[in-house]
Structure formats: structure tokens, C-alpha cells
Short mmCIF file of C-alpha atoms in Angstrom, two decimals:
data_model
loop_
_atom_site.label_atom_id
_atom_site.label_comp_id
_atom_site.label_asym_id
_atom_site.label_seq_id
_atom_site.Cartn_x
_atom_site.Cartn_y
_atom_site.Cartn_z
CA MET H 103 153.49 -25.11 326.36
CA LYS H 104 153.17 -25.94 330.08
CA ARG H 105 156.26 -28.15 329.85
CA SER H 106 158.13 -25.43 327.97
CA ALA H 107 157.31 -22.96 330.73
CA ALA H 108 158.53 -25.41 333.40
CA GLY H 109 161.76 -25.95 331.50
CA ILE H 110 162.43 -22.24 331.16
CA VAL H 111 161.59 -21.59 334.82
CA ASP H 112 163.87 -24.46 335.83
CA ALA H 113 166.78 -23.24 333.71
CA GLY H 114 166.16 -19.64 334.74
CA ALA H 115 166.16 -20.50 338.45
CA ALA H 116 169.24 -22.69 338.04
CA ALA H 117 171.02 -19.91 336.17
CA ALA H 118 169.97 -17.40 338.82
CA GLY H 119 172.11 -19.22 341.36
CA MET H 120 175.04 -19.31 338.97
CA PHE H 121 174.45 -15.66 338.08
CA ALA H 122 174.57 -14.79 341.78
CA VAL H 123 177.95 -16.51 342.08
CA ASN H 124 179.26 -14.76 338.96
CA ALA H 125 177.91 -11.39 340.09
CA TRP H 126 179.50 -11.97 343.50
CA ALA H 127 182.84 -12.69 341.82
CA VAL H 128 182.62 -9.67 339.49
CA ALA H 129 181.70 -7.36 342.36
CA ARG H 130 184.25 -8.60 344.89
CA LEU H 131 187.28 -9.80 342.91
CA ASP H 132 189.84 -7.68 341.11
CA LEU H 133 190.25 -8.39 337.39
CA ALA H 134 193.34 -10.55 337.85
CA THR H 135 191.67 -12.77 340.45
CA LEU H 136 188.46 -12.83 338.41
CA GLY H 137 190.45 -14.15 335.44
CA ALA H 138 191.84 -17.01 337.53
CA PHE H 139 188.33 -17.69 338.83
CA ALA H 140 187.08 -17.90 335.23
CA VAL H 141 189.74 -20.53 334.46
CA LEU H 142 188.51 -22.63 337.38
CA LEU H 143 184.89 -22.28 336.25
CA THR H 144 185.82 -23.49 332.77
CA LEU H 145 187.69 -26.42 334.30
CA LEU H 146 184.64 -27.18 336.46
CA VAL H 147 182.43 -27.48 333.37
CA PHE H 148 185.00 -29.71 331.65
CA ALA H 149 185.49 -32.04 334.65
CA ALA H 150 181.78 -32.30 335.43
CA ALA H 151 181.15 -33.43 331.85
CA ILE H 152 183.01 -36.71 332.56
CA PRO H 153 180.33 -38.32 334.76
CA GLN H 154 177.56 -36.38 333.04
CA GLN H 155 178.29 -37.77 329.58
CA TYR H 156 179.84 -41.12 330.47
CA VAL H 157 176.94 -42.19 332.71
CA TYR H 158 174.08 -39.75 333.17
CA ALA H 159 173.43 -38.66 329.58
CA SER H 160 173.55 -42.28 328.46
CA VAL H 161 171.12 -43.31 331.22
CA LEU H 162 168.73 -40.57 330.12
CA ALA H 163 168.84 -41.82 326.54
CA PHE H 164 167.99 -45.40 327.59
CA SER H 165 165.31 -44.22 330.02
CA VAL H 166 163.21 -43.05 327.06
CA ASP H 167 162.35 -46.72 326.43
CA GLU H 168 160.53 -46.81 329.78
CA PRO H 169 157.06 -45.37 330.50
CA GLU H 170 157.37 -41.70 331.40
CA ARG H 171 156.37 -42.02 335.06
CA SER H 172 158.70 -45.01 335.55
CA ARG H 173 161.85 -43.22 334.40
CA LEU H 174 162.56 -41.80 337.84
CA GLY H 175 163.42 -45.38 338.83
CA VAL H 176 166.82 -45.12 337.11
CA PHE H 177 167.99 -42.29 339.40
CA ARG H 178 169.62 -44.19 342.25
CA GLN H 179 171.22 -46.77 339.98
CA ALA H 180 172.73 -44.01 337.85
CA LEU H 181 174.17 -42.25 340.90
CA ARG H 182 175.95 -45.45 341.95
CA TRP H 183 177.38 -45.89 338.45
CA GLY H 184 178.57 -42.30 338.47
CA VAL H 185 180.84 -42.70 341.49
CA GLY H 186 183.86 -43.91 339.48
CA PRO H 187 183.71 -41.26 336.72
CA THR H 188 183.14 -38.59 339.39
CA GLY H 189 186.30 -39.75 341.13
CA VAL H 190 188.23 -39.31 337.88
CA ALA H 191 186.74 -35.83 337.49
CA LEU H 192 187.74 -34.93 341.06
CA ALA H 193 191.34 -36.08 340.55
CA LEU H 194 191.59 -34.14 337.30
CA SER H 195 190.07 -31.00 338.83
CA ILE H 196 192.37 -31.03 341.87
CA VAL H 197 195.55 -31.43 339.79
CA ALA H 198 194.57 -29.01 337.01
CA GLY H 199 192.97 -26.61 339.48
CA SER H 200 196.17 -26.42 341.49
CA ILE H 201 198.09 -25.49 338.35
CA ALA H 202 195.47 -22.99 337.18
CA ALA H 203 195.02 -21.27 340.54
CA VAL H 204 198.57 -21.07 341.78
CA ALA H 205 199.52 -17.90 339.87
CA GLU H 206 196.77 -15.58 341.09
CA LEU H 207 194.88 -17.36 343.85
CA GLY H 208 197.52 -19.43 345.55
CA VAL H 209 196.86 -23.06 346.50
CA SER H 210 195.09 -23.69 349.79
CA ALA H 211 193.32 -26.70 351.21
CA TRP H 212 190.08 -24.72 351.54
CA LEU H 213 190.16 -23.55 347.93
CA LEU H 214 190.83 -27.02 346.51
CA THR H 215 188.21 -28.59 348.80
CA ALA H 216 185.57 -26.05 347.77
CA PHE H 217 186.44 -26.41 344.08
CA ALA H 218 186.44 -30.22 344.20
CA ALA H 219 183.11 -30.24 346.04
CA ALA H 220 181.56 -28.05 343.34
CA VAL H 221 182.91 -30.34 340.62
CA GLY H 222 181.66 -33.46 342.39
CA THR H 223 178.11 -32.18 342.75
CA GLN H 224 177.64 -30.24 339.51
CA ALA H 225 176.80 -33.19 337.26
CA LEU H 226 174.63 -34.72 339.98
CA GLN H 227 172.33 -31.72 340.24
CA LEU H 228 172.04 -31.41 336.46
CA PHE H 229 171.10 -35.08 336.10
CA SER H 230 168.62 -34.78 338.97
CA ARG H 231 166.79 -31.97 337.19
CA GLN H 232 166.97 -33.69 333.81
CA ILE H 233 165.47 -36.97 335.01
CA LEU H 234 162.56 -35.04 336.52
CA HIS H 235 161.84 -33.49 333.13
CA TYR H 236 162.17 -36.88 331.42
CA SER H 237 159.65 -38.23 333.95
CA GLY H 238 157.12 -35.50 333.19
CA LEU H 239 157.82 -33.72 336.49
CA GLY H 240 159.22 -30.47 335.16
CA SER H 241 157.41 -28.37 337.76
CA ARG H 242 159.28 -30.22 340.52
CA ALA H 243 162.56 -29.61 338.73
CA ALA H 244 161.69 -25.90 338.62
CA LEU H 245 160.93 -25.96 342.35
CA LEU H 246 164.25 -27.64 343.18
CA SER H 247 166.14 -25.16 340.99
CA SER H 248 164.44 -22.31 342.83
CA MET H 249 165.47 -23.83 346.16
CA ARG H 250 169.00 -24.20 344.80
CA ALA H 251 169.14 -20.51 343.89
CA VAL H 252 167.87 -19.45 347.33
CA VAL H 253 170.40 -21.64 349.16
CA THR H 254 173.25 -20.40 346.94
CA VAL H 255 172.43 -16.75 347.59
CA ALA H 256 171.93 -17.39 351.30
CA TRP H 257 175.33 -19.09 351.48
CA LEU H 258 177.00 -16.11 349.81
CA VAL H 259 175.34 -13.71 352.24
CA GLY H 260 176.40 -15.85 355.20
CA SER H 261 179.95 -16.07 353.85
CA HIS H 262 180.09 -12.28 353.63
CA ILE H 263 178.93 -11.94 357.23
CA ILE H 264 181.57 -14.31 358.61
CA ALA H 265 184.26 -13.04 356.17
CA VAL H 266 185.02 -16.23 354.25
CA ASP H 267 187.47 -15.94 351.34
CA ASP H 268 185.50 -14.76 348.30
CA VAL H 269 186.60 -17.51 345.87
CA VAL H 270 186.17 -20.27 348.46
CA ALA H 271 182.72 -18.89 349.34
CA ALA H 272 181.69 -18.93 345.68
CA PHE H 273 182.49 -22.62 345.17
CA PHE H 274 180.99 -23.70 348.50
CA ALA H 275 177.82 -21.76 347.62
CA LEU H 276 177.56 -23.71 344.36
CA THR H 277 178.08 -26.96 346.26
CA ALA H 278 175.42 -26.16 348.85
CA GLY H 279 172.87 -25.35 346.15
CA ASN H 280 173.73 -28.50 344.21
CA LEU H 281 173.35 -30.71 347.29
CA VAL H 282 169.86 -29.38 347.98
CA VAL H 283 168.71 -30.68 344.57
CA VAL H 284 170.42 -34.07 344.83
CA VAL H 285 169.42 -34.83 348.42
CA ALA H 286 165.81 -33.78 347.83
CA LEU H 287 165.47 -36.11 344.84
CA TRP H 288 167.28 -38.94 346.66
CA LEU H 289 164.68 -38.73 349.41
CA ARG H 290 161.89 -38.44 346.84
CA THR H 291 162.95 -41.70 345.14
CA ALA H 292 163.22 -43.74 348.36
CA ALA H 293 159.94 -45.52 347.60
CA THR H 294 160.23 -45.41 343.80
CA GLU H 295 160.36 -48.76 342.05
CA ALA H 296 163.82 -49.23 340.56
CA VAL H 297 164.26 -49.55 336.79
CA HIS H 298 167.29 -51.67 335.94
CA LEU H 299 169.33 -50.80 332.84
CA ASP H 300 172.17 -52.79 331.32
CA ARG H 301 175.40 -51.22 332.54
CA MET H 302 177.44 -52.37 329.56
CA ASP H 303 175.01 -50.74 327.14
CA VAL H 304 175.05 -47.53 329.15
CA VAL H 305 178.86 -47.41 329.26
CA ALA H 306 179.20 -48.24 325.56
CA ARG H 307 177.00 -45.31 324.60
CA GLY H 308 178.58 -43.15 327.28
CA ARG H 309 182.03 -43.49 325.71
CA VAL H 310 180.75 -42.00 322.47
CA LEU H 311 178.88 -39.22 324.23
CA LEU H 312 181.91 -38.43 326.39
CA VAL H 313 184.26 -38.01 323.45
CA ALA H 314 181.73 -35.88 321.58
CA ALA H 315 181.25 -33.63 324.61
CA LEU H 316 184.86 -33.30 325.72
CA LEU H 317 186.17 -32.15 322.34
CA PRO H 318 184.38 -28.76 322.34
CA LEU H 319 184.72 -28.37 326.12
CA GLY H 320 188.43 -29.15 325.89
CA ALA H 321 188.79 -26.59 323.12
CA MET H 322 187.02 -24.02 325.30
CA TYR H 323 189.34 -24.75 328.21
CA ILE H 324 192.42 -24.50 326.00
CA ALA H 325 191.15 -21.20 324.56
CA THR H 326 190.63 -19.89 328.09
CA GLN H 327 194.18 -20.90 329.03
CA VAL H 328 195.60 -19.25 325.89
CA ILE H 329 193.84 -15.98 326.76
CA PHE H 330 195.05 -16.35 330.34
CA LEU H 331 198.67 -16.90 329.30
CA LEU H 332 198.90 -14.41 326.43
CA GLY H 333 196.53 -11.66 327.51
CA GLY H 334 196.85 -12.03 331.25
CA SER H 335 194.27 -12.65 333.90
CA ASP H 336 193.03 -9.04 333.65
CA VAL H 337 191.88 -9.58 330.06
CA LEU H 338 190.23 -12.86 330.96
CA GLY H 339 188.52 -11.16 333.87
CA GLN H 340 187.02 -8.57 331.51
CA ALA H 341 185.84 -11.33 329.18
CA GLU H 342 184.21 -13.17 332.10
CA ALA H 343 182.34 -10.03 333.11
CA ALA H 344 181.13 -9.54 329.52
CA ARG H 345 179.99 -13.17 329.31
CA LEU H 346 177.36 -12.51 331.93
CA VAL H 347 175.52 -10.23 329.50
CA ALA H 348 174.81 -13.12 327.09
CA GLN H 349 173.85 -15.59 329.82
CA PRO H 350 170.04 -15.34 329.28
CA ILE H 351 170.37 -16.81 325.76
CA LEU H 352 172.11 -19.91 327.13
CA VAL H 353 169.54 -20.13 329.90
CA GLY H 354 166.66 -20.14 327.43
CA ALA H 355 168.33 -22.72 325.19
CA THR H 356 169.05 -25.01 328.15
CA GLY H 357 165.53 -24.73 329.50
CA LEU H 358 163.93 -25.53 326.16
CA ALA H 359 166.33 -28.44 325.63
CA LEU H 360 165.29 -29.97 328.96
CA VAL H 361 161.75 -30.15 327.59
CA PHE H 362 162.24 -30.98 323.93
CA ASP H 363 165.21 -33.40 324.06
CA PRO H 364 163.19 -36.29 325.56
CA LEU H 365 160.28 -35.57 323.21
CA ILE H 366 162.55 -35.68 320.15
CA MET H 367 164.26 -38.89 321.33
CA GLN H 368 160.96 -40.55 322.12
CA ALA H 369 159.62 -39.66 318.66
CA GLY H 370 162.77 -41.04 317.08
CA ARG H 371 162.57 -44.29 319.04
CA SER H 372 158.95 -44.78 317.98
CA GLY H 373 159.84 -44.17 314.32
CA SER H 374 157.85 -40.93 314.11
CA ARG H 375 160.05 -38.78 311.89
CA SER H 376 157.32 -36.15 311.54
CA GLY H 377 156.96 -35.94 315.33
CA ALA H 378 160.70 -35.46 315.82
CA VAL H 379 160.82 -32.79 313.11
CA ARG H 380 157.81 -31.02 314.63
CA HIS H 381 159.33 -30.92 318.11
CA ARG H 382 162.67 -29.72 316.76
CA ARG H 383 160.99 -27.00 314.69
CA THR H 384 159.07 -25.78 317.73
CA TYR H 385 162.28 -25.73 319.76
CA LEU H 386 164.13 -23.70 317.12
CA LEU H 387 161.27 -21.25 316.66
CA LEU H 388 160.99 -20.60 320.40
CA LEU H 389 164.76 -20.23 320.71
CA ALA H 390 164.97 -17.88 317.72
CA GLY H 391 162.10 -15.77 319.03
CA GLY H 392 163.60 -15.49 322.49
CA THR H 393 167.06 -14.66 321.13
CA THR H 394 165.64 -11.97 318.84
CA ALA H 395 163.68 -10.41 321.70
CA PHE H 396 166.74 -10.44 323.95
CA ALA H 397 168.91 -8.86 321.24
CA ALA H 398 166.28 -6.16 320.74
CA VAL H 399 166.28 -5.37 324.46
CA LEU H 400 170.05 -4.96 324.38
CA PHE H 401 170.66 -3.18 321.09
CA ILE H 402 167.62 -1.01 320.36
CA PRO H 403 168.22 1.30 323.36
CA ALA H 404 171.90 1.51 322.42
CA VAL H 405 171.12 2.46 318.80
CA TRP H 406 168.39 4.89 319.89
CA SER H 407 170.76 6.68 322.22
#
């Protein structure tokens, strides 16, 4: 239960920073610009999945074979392996982002730099938090996520004071928060004994994970573009604003997954089918209970009124 709480706090704090960026965009952008911003956010998730799945998710899976407290030793090696896939993600995001943004936002060096920086650091901060959970250090992941949220909000406030472009400020705020997590863990692992994994094994599994992840994310991006082209950026802006309402469900699911994914994999590796089933059942029960409670909070007042 303590680990579950740390996972939820971590995901909640991480989502708080993203919520601040989304709320900033909804409050300060007109619907047309908000729609273009939503396209860039969807592209960010798609591009960041390239290093995340090709390297980092595969490293996490292999790290389960190591003792829990030793798993943090894969961090620096994984970051070096992620440089190439991150470069591919950056190239893709700059080209596709230019096409997506030109209609409503215009293409500027500051916008593309801010967007590329957010893409380049997004997978890094997620992996940093995940490896802490896999190493039994969920409370530290929650602390770093809280720091990330504070830095993100502070950056937005500072950008408002010095009158930075709203979209540029949003992506730089994400980048600043992401860097706090990555740099803090990089410093934390300076004296950690390295754990060496086989790169070929990691890449072989990463190819499979990448394809499996990019199919639904690619479909989501295409759907966003279809709405953008057929309904206009105003319609997409309204949809982006509505998406914020359902964000707590995703937050809860992500937080619980950070805790239960390594437990399920470890049970599977040890041949404990009953252990894996038990952990998965607990995950689903907690998720179902939280979703039901959230739905009640939203709909009961509406029905009552």
C-alpha cells in the first residue's frame, strides 16, 4: 500500500505540472491556437515514445533480473543508448511540428526550439521516475515529480512577468521541469555501481515494444489531424479543453502502473503465476474503485441538479 501511495503521489505531482501547462494554454490561448497547440502535444507524445520504447522500456524490463536496489545502476547506460533514438525523435518533431504549427502558430525558431527541447526531455524524465520505482525508491520519484511541478509552474509565472509568447512558454516550462528530474537523478547515480546490460538484447526487445507503442499513438495523432483538418482548430481546441476533465483517471492509472508493472514482471520472471495474477487483480480493483469514485464526483452533482 505504501508503494501504491508513492506511485499515485508521483503520477499526481507529474500530472500537476502538465495540468498547469494545459490550464495555462486553455486560459491564455484562443480556441484556434489551442487546437494547434493540442496537435503539437499529441506529436510530442508520439515522438517521445521512440526513445522511451526503443531503449528505456526495454531496459526496465531487463532490469527486473537484477536485485531491486541494484537496478538504479542501469540509468546512465540507458541514457547513453537513448541518444540516437532521441535524435530521430527530435528530427521527426521539428519537421512534423513545422507542418502542424504553420497554419495557426506560424513557424519561429523559438517555437521549434522550445518544442524540440520538450520532446528531447520528455522520455528522459519518465524513465528517471520509472527506474526509481523499479529500484524501490518510489518516494524519491514522488519528490522529484513534486519538484518538477513547482519548477514548471514557476517558469510559467516568470514567463508571464517577462511577456514570453504563451506557446513557447508552455513548452519551455515542460522542458525546465523535465530537466530538474533528469539532472537530479544523474547526480544521484554518480556513485552508483553500474549494471551492464547487453545492448543487442535491449534493442531486439525495444523494436517490438516500439512497434506496439507507435501503432496506437500514431492512430491518435492521425485522429487529431483529421479533426484538425475537417473540424478546424476551434473544434480541436474545445476537445482539448474537455480532455482536461478526464485527466485524473489517466493519472491514477499511470501511478498504479508505476508500482505494479515491476511487481507483475518480477512475478512472471520467477514463474509465480499466482503472484502475477494477484498483483494484476489488485491493480484493477484499485483502478476500478478510483474511476468509480471519480465518476461519482462528476456525475452525481449533475444528476442531482
